[in-house]
Amino acid sequence: DAGVTQSPTHLIKTRGQQVTLRCSPISGHKSVSWYQQVLGQGPQFIFQYYEKEERGRGNFPDRFSARQFPNYSSELNVNALLLGDSALYLCASSLVADTQYFGPGTRLTVL
Amino acid sequence: AQSVTQPDIHITVSEGASLELRCNYSYGATPYLFWYVQSPGQGLQLLLKYFSGDTLVQGIKGFEAEFKRSQSSFNLRKPSVHWSDAAEYFCAVVPITSGTYKYIFGTGTRLKVLA
């Protein structure tokens, strides 16, 4: 069975640009969560969606937004990129959001 | 506020030795508890989880963890470490509130295995 997939694998942007990251959950999973993992730290919760509705938001600025589509895939958008946004962005899927299965992540570098 | 503490940033063990990674959490009630492993440049793989019931839980790759309510701890153990266990290990808690299962991760413990 296919696991959580994320695209792209790596991304390089410059300050001020906008970026869109994509996630496809495990088949049958209706919940998607997004996390930011800065080098040397644990993942930090950004968003959670269930059945296309936002169920939770972490302590991130409004430059971060997300949405979930009818097929349960999801996009994370980050506007006005800052150097500090450089991180590994992880997507996790779950049936009901209690046990989350993580994708390989998208490595974002902001120059 | 809820928090997770992994006191050991780095741990080095010899192959074949036993391993214990510590995790303590701060939360008023019993949360859901998880251990994940992350290899360099990779996502997180679920090792095991605790929701309720038996406080000793078995996971994949020969790992187990014990929940101790009195100590607010959920330590990960393995009786004999293999070189392939070298990775970073994260403890996570999920406070049981309505609607959102927000994972709170510790800062991780990097395991090095000596041949």
Tab-separated table of C-alpha atoms in Angstrom:
chain	number	residue	atom	x	y	z
A	1	ASP	CA	0.000	0.000	0.000
A	2	ALA	CA	1.199	3.491	-0.820
A	3	GLY	CA	2.103	5.637	2.130
A	4	VAL	CA	1.805	9.389	2.463
A	5	THR	CA	3.357	11.142	-0.516
A	6	GLN	CA	4.629	14.702	-0.630
A	7	SER	CA	5.828	16.902	-3.447
A	8	PRO	CA	8.199	18.345	-4.232
A	9	THR	CA	11.035	16.623	-2.382
A	10	HIS	CA	13.232	19.687	-2.300
A	11	LEU	CA	12.570	23.324	-3.015
A	12	ILE	CA	14.732	26.429	-3.091
A	13	LYS	CA	13.095	29.854	-2.898
A	14	THR	CA	14.222	33.397	-2.207
A	15	ARG	CA	12.940	35.717	0.501
A	16	GLY	CA	9.557	37.237	-0.261
A	17	GLN	CA	8.468	34.487	-2.615
A	18	GLN	CA	5.487	32.196	-2.151
A	19	VAL	CA	5.543	28.396	-2.030
A	20	THR	CA	2.965	25.607	-2.277
A	21	LEU	CA	3.616	22.165	-0.864
A	22	ARG	CA	1.439	19.180	-1.661
A	23	CYS	CA	0.435	16.060	0.212
A	24	SER	CA	-1.503	12.945	-0.707
A	25	PRO	CA	-2.721	10.910	2.265
A	26	ILE	CA	-2.904	7.162	2.621
A	27	SER	CA	-5.925	5.803	0.786
A	28	GLY	CA	-8.955	5.935	3.052
A	29	HIS	CA	-7.493	8.503	5.419
A	30	LYS	CA	-9.609	11.611	5.796
A	31	SER	CA	-7.381	13.711	8.033
A	32	VAL	CA	-4.204	15.535	7.100
A	33	SER	CA	-1.877	17.429	9.411
A	34	TRP	CA	1.096	19.639	8.606
A	35	TYR	CA	4.246	20.091	10.687
A	36	GLN	CA	7.368	22.208	10.390
A	37	GLN	CA	10.654	20.682	11.506
A	38	VAL	CA	13.565	23.062	11.833
A	39	LEU	CA	16.998	21.459	11.859
A	40	GLY	CA	17.808	20.008	15.258
A	41	GLN	CA	14.283	20.298	16.640
A	42	GLY	CA	11.130	18.242	16.843
A	43	PRO	CA	8.249	18.859	14.454
A	44	GLN	CA	5.939	21.779	15.265
A	45	PHE	CA	2.221	21.536	14.512
A	46	ILE	CA	0.937	23.924	11.837
A	47	PHE	CA	-2.527	22.756	10.702
A	48	GLN	CA	-4.927	19.863	10.861
A	49	TYR	CA	-7.766	19.176	8.454
A	50	TYR	CA	-10.488	16.571	8.661
A	51	GLU	CA	-13.111	16.092	5.976
A	52	LYS	CA	-11.977	19.340	4.322
A	53	GLU	CA	-12.518	21.428	7.443
A	54	GLU	CA	-9.782	23.000	9.531
A	55	ARG	CA	-9.715	21.293	12.918
A	56	GLY	CA	-6.703	22.972	14.432
A	57	ARG	CA	-4.049	25.582	13.893
A	58	GLY	CA	-0.690	25.950	15.557
A	59	ASN	CA	1.154	29.095	16.543
A	60	PHE	CA	2.175	30.191	13.050
A	61	PRO	CA	1.627	33.551	11.335
A	62	ASP	CA	-1.112	34.193	8.803
A	63	ARG	CA	1.467	33.808	6.043
A	64	PHE	CA	0.827	30.099	6.459
A	65	SER	CA	-2.400	28.703	5.034
A	66	ALA	CA	-3.661	25.317	3.948
A	67	ARG	CA	-6.604	23.572	2.450
A	68	GLN	CA	-7.887	20.053	1.898
A	69	PHE	CA	-9.516	18.921	-1.306
A	70	PRO	CA	-12.487	16.560	-1.861
A	71	ASN	CA	-10.057	13.698	-2.527
A	72	TYR	CA	-8.473	14.461	0.910
A	73	SER	CA	-5.177	15.637	-0.557
A	74	SER	CA	-3.880	18.873	0.885
A	75	GLU	CA	-1.783	21.911	0.091
A	76	LEU	CA	0.234	24.088	2.418
A	77	ASN	CA	0.926	27.624	1.239
A	78	VAL	CA	3.494	29.978	2.676
A	79	ASN	CA	3.599	33.608	1.521
A	80	ALA	CA	6.299	36.224	1.883
A	81	LEU	CA	8.973	33.656	2.717
A	82	LEU	CA	11.514	34.444	5.408
A	83	LEU	CA	14.896	32.844	5.976
A	84	GLY	CA	13.450	31.289	9.122
A	85	ASP	CA	10.914	29.346	7.073
A	86	SER	CA	13.714	27.054	5.905
A	87	ALA	CA	12.771	23.652	7.285
A	88	LEU	CA	11.502	20.167	6.560
A	89	TYR	CA	7.725	20.305	6.109
A	90	LEU	CA	6.014	17.093	7.076
A	91	CYS	CA	2.557	15.942	6.185
A	92	ALA	CA	0.792	13.247	8.194
A	93	SER	CA	-2.419	11.416	7.460
A	94	SER	CA	-4.764	9.463	9.668
A	95	LEU	CA	-8.210	7.951	9.702
A	96	VAL	CA	-9.494	10.143	12.511
A	97	ALA	CA	-6.303	12.060	13.400
A	98	ASP	CA	-5.314	10.094	16.505
A	99	THR	CA	-2.580	7.905	14.978
A	100	GLN	CA	-0.707	9.877	12.349
A	101	TYR	CA	1.468	8.441	9.589
A	102	PHE	CA	4.092	10.757	8.193
A	103	GLY	CA	5.311	11.346	4.681
A	104	PRO	CA	8.979	11.830	3.722
A	105	GLY	CA	8.691	15.597	3.876
A	106	THR	CA	9.546	18.531	1.636
A	107	ARG	CA	12.859	20.257	2.325
A	108	LEU	CA	12.397	24.005	1.825
A	109	THR	CA	15.435	26.249	1.628
A	110	VAL	CA	14.912	30.009	1.618
A	111	LEU	CA	17.850	32.099	0.382
B	1	ALA	CA	0.946	24.477	28.648
B	2	GLN	CA	1.569	20.934	27.557
B	3	SER	CA	5.193	20.004	26.930
B	4	VAL	CA	7.399	17.008	26.228
B	5	THR	CA	10.930	16.629	27.531
B	6	GLN	CA	13.539	14.289	26.153
B	7	PRO	CA	16.449	14.920	28.519
B	8	ASP	CA	19.099	13.184	26.437
B	9	ILE	CA	20.067	14.982	23.230
B	10	HIS	CA	22.643	12.357	22.243
B	11	ILE	CA	23.097	8.760	23.375
B	12	THR	CA	25.858	6.383	22.286
B	13	VAL	CA	25.619	2.645	22.883
B	14	SER	CA	27.535	-0.367	21.648
B	15	GLU	CA	25.851	-2.804	19.322
B	16	GLY	CA	24.169	-5.519	21.370
B	17	ALA	CA	23.812	-3.324	24.457
B	18	SER	CA	20.470	-2.406	25.949
B	19	LEU	CA	18.872	0.985	25.361
B	20	GLU	CA	16.527	3.242	27.240
B	21	LEU	CA	15.401	6.620	25.903
B	22	ARG	CA	13.617	8.884	28.327
B	23	CYS	CA	10.470	10.913	27.765
B	24	ASN	CA	8.559	13.004	30.280
B	25	TYR	CA	5.446	15.037	29.590
B	26	SER	CA	3.513	17.771	31.271
B	27	TYR	CA	-0.244	17.440	30.999
B	28	GLY	CA	-3.085	17.287	33.496
B	29	ALA	CA	-4.613	14.066	32.254
B	30	THR	CA	-3.258	11.006	30.471
B	31	PRO	CA	-2.604	11.922	26.872
B	32	TYR	CA	-2.076	9.658	23.916
B	33	LEU	CA	1.632	8.795	23.743
B	34	PHE	CA	3.827	7.906	20.787
B	35	TRP	CA	7.389	7.133	19.819
B	36	TYR	CA	8.622	7.834	16.296
B	37	VAL	CA	11.995	7.235	14.637
B	38	GLN	CA	13.529	9.419	11.950
B	39	SER	CA	16.467	8.443	9.774
B	40	PRO	CA	18.527	11.268	8.232
B	41	GLY	CA	16.556	13.195	5.634
B	42	GLN	CA	13.503	11.010	6.103
B	43	GLY	CA	10.031	11.349	7.532
B	44	LEU	CA	8.927	9.869	10.854
B	45	GLN	CA	8.116	6.196	11.286
B	46	LEU	CA	5.749	5.130	14.054
B	47	LEU	CA	7.390	2.722	16.518
B	48	LEU	CA	4.591	2.329	19.044
B	49	LYS	CA	1.717	4.082	20.765
B	50	TYR	CA	-0.191	4.086	24.031
B	51	PHE	CA	-3.815	5.090	24.394
B	52	SER	CA	-4.969	3.138	27.452
B	53	GLY	CA	-4.822	-0.271	29.084
B	54	ASP	CA	-1.648	-2.286	29.604
B	55	THR	CA	1.115	0.152	30.468
B	56	LEU	CA	3.812	-1.880	28.697
B	57	VAL	CA	3.402	-1.626	24.943
B	58	GLN	CA	5.245	-3.479	22.245
B	59	GLY	CA	6.244	-1.906	18.979
B	60	ILE	CA	8.051	-2.654	15.783
B	61	LYS	CA	11.756	-3.482	15.445
B	62	GLY	CA	11.875	-5.008	18.937
B	63	PHE	CA	11.093	-1.779	20.797
B	64	GLU	CA	8.849	-1.472	23.824
B	65	ALA	CA	7.772	1.413	26.028
B	66	GLU	CA	6.371	1.678	29.515
B	67	PHE	CA	3.864	4.286	30.616
B	68	LYS	CA	4.250	5.387	34.242
B	69	ARG	CA	1.459	7.700	35.290
B	70	SER	CA	3.064	8.613	38.616
B	71	GLN	CA	6.196	9.820	36.847
B	72	SER	CA	4.484	11.251	33.727
B	73	SER	CA	6.945	9.208	31.713
B	74	PHE	CA	6.893	7.031	28.623
B	75	ASN	CA	10.377	5.602	28.228
B	76	LEU	CA	11.428	3.616	25.175
B	77	ARG	CA	13.513	0.464	25.583
B	78	LYS	CA	15.228	-2.154	23.495
B	79	PRO	CA	17.117	-5.107	24.989
B	80	SER	CA	19.746	-5.390	22.260
B	81	VAL	CA	20.554	-2.549	19.874
B	82	HIS	CA	21.461	-3.163	16.236
B	83	TRP	CA	23.633	-0.851	14.132
B	84	SER	CA	20.577	-0.084	11.988
B	85	ASP	CA	18.865	1.504	15.018
B	86	ALA	CA	21.093	4.565	14.691
B	87	ALA	CA	18.650	7.409	14.066
B	88	GLU	CA	16.790	10.175	15.870
B	89	TYR	CA	13.948	9.241	18.170
B	90	PHE	CA	11.013	11.482	19.001
B	91	CYS	CA	8.484	11.159	21.764
B	92	ALA	CA	5.113	12.786	21.116
B	93	VAL	CA	2.022	13.397	23.197
B	94	VAL	CA	-1.471	14.235	22.068
B	95	PRO	CA	-3.596	15.972	24.676
B	96	ILE	CA	-7.067	14.542	24.456
B	97	THR	CA	-9.198	17.570	23.702
B	98	SER	CA	-12.254	17.720	21.530
B	99	GLY	CA	-11.725	18.058	17.825
B	100	THR	CA	-7.997	18.406	17.381
B	101	TYR	CA	-5.276	15.800	17.716
B	102	LYS	CA	-2.324	18.130	17.920
B	103	TYR	CA	0.933	16.254	18.315
B	104	ILE	CA	3.448	17.849	20.674
B	105	PHE	CA	6.930	16.525	20.031
B	106	GLY	CA	10.016	16.468	22.165
B	107	THR	CA	13.296	17.782	20.791
B	108	GLY	CA	14.505	14.294	19.996
B	109	THR	CA	17.317	11.968	21.058
B	110	ARG	CA	19.992	11.120	18.513
B	111	LEU	CA	21.197	7.545	18.909
B	112	LYS	CA	24.661	6.501	17.795
B	113	VAL	CA	25.555	2.812	17.726
B	114	LEU	CA	29.159	1.683	18.012
B	115	ALA	CA	30.177	-1.485	16.195
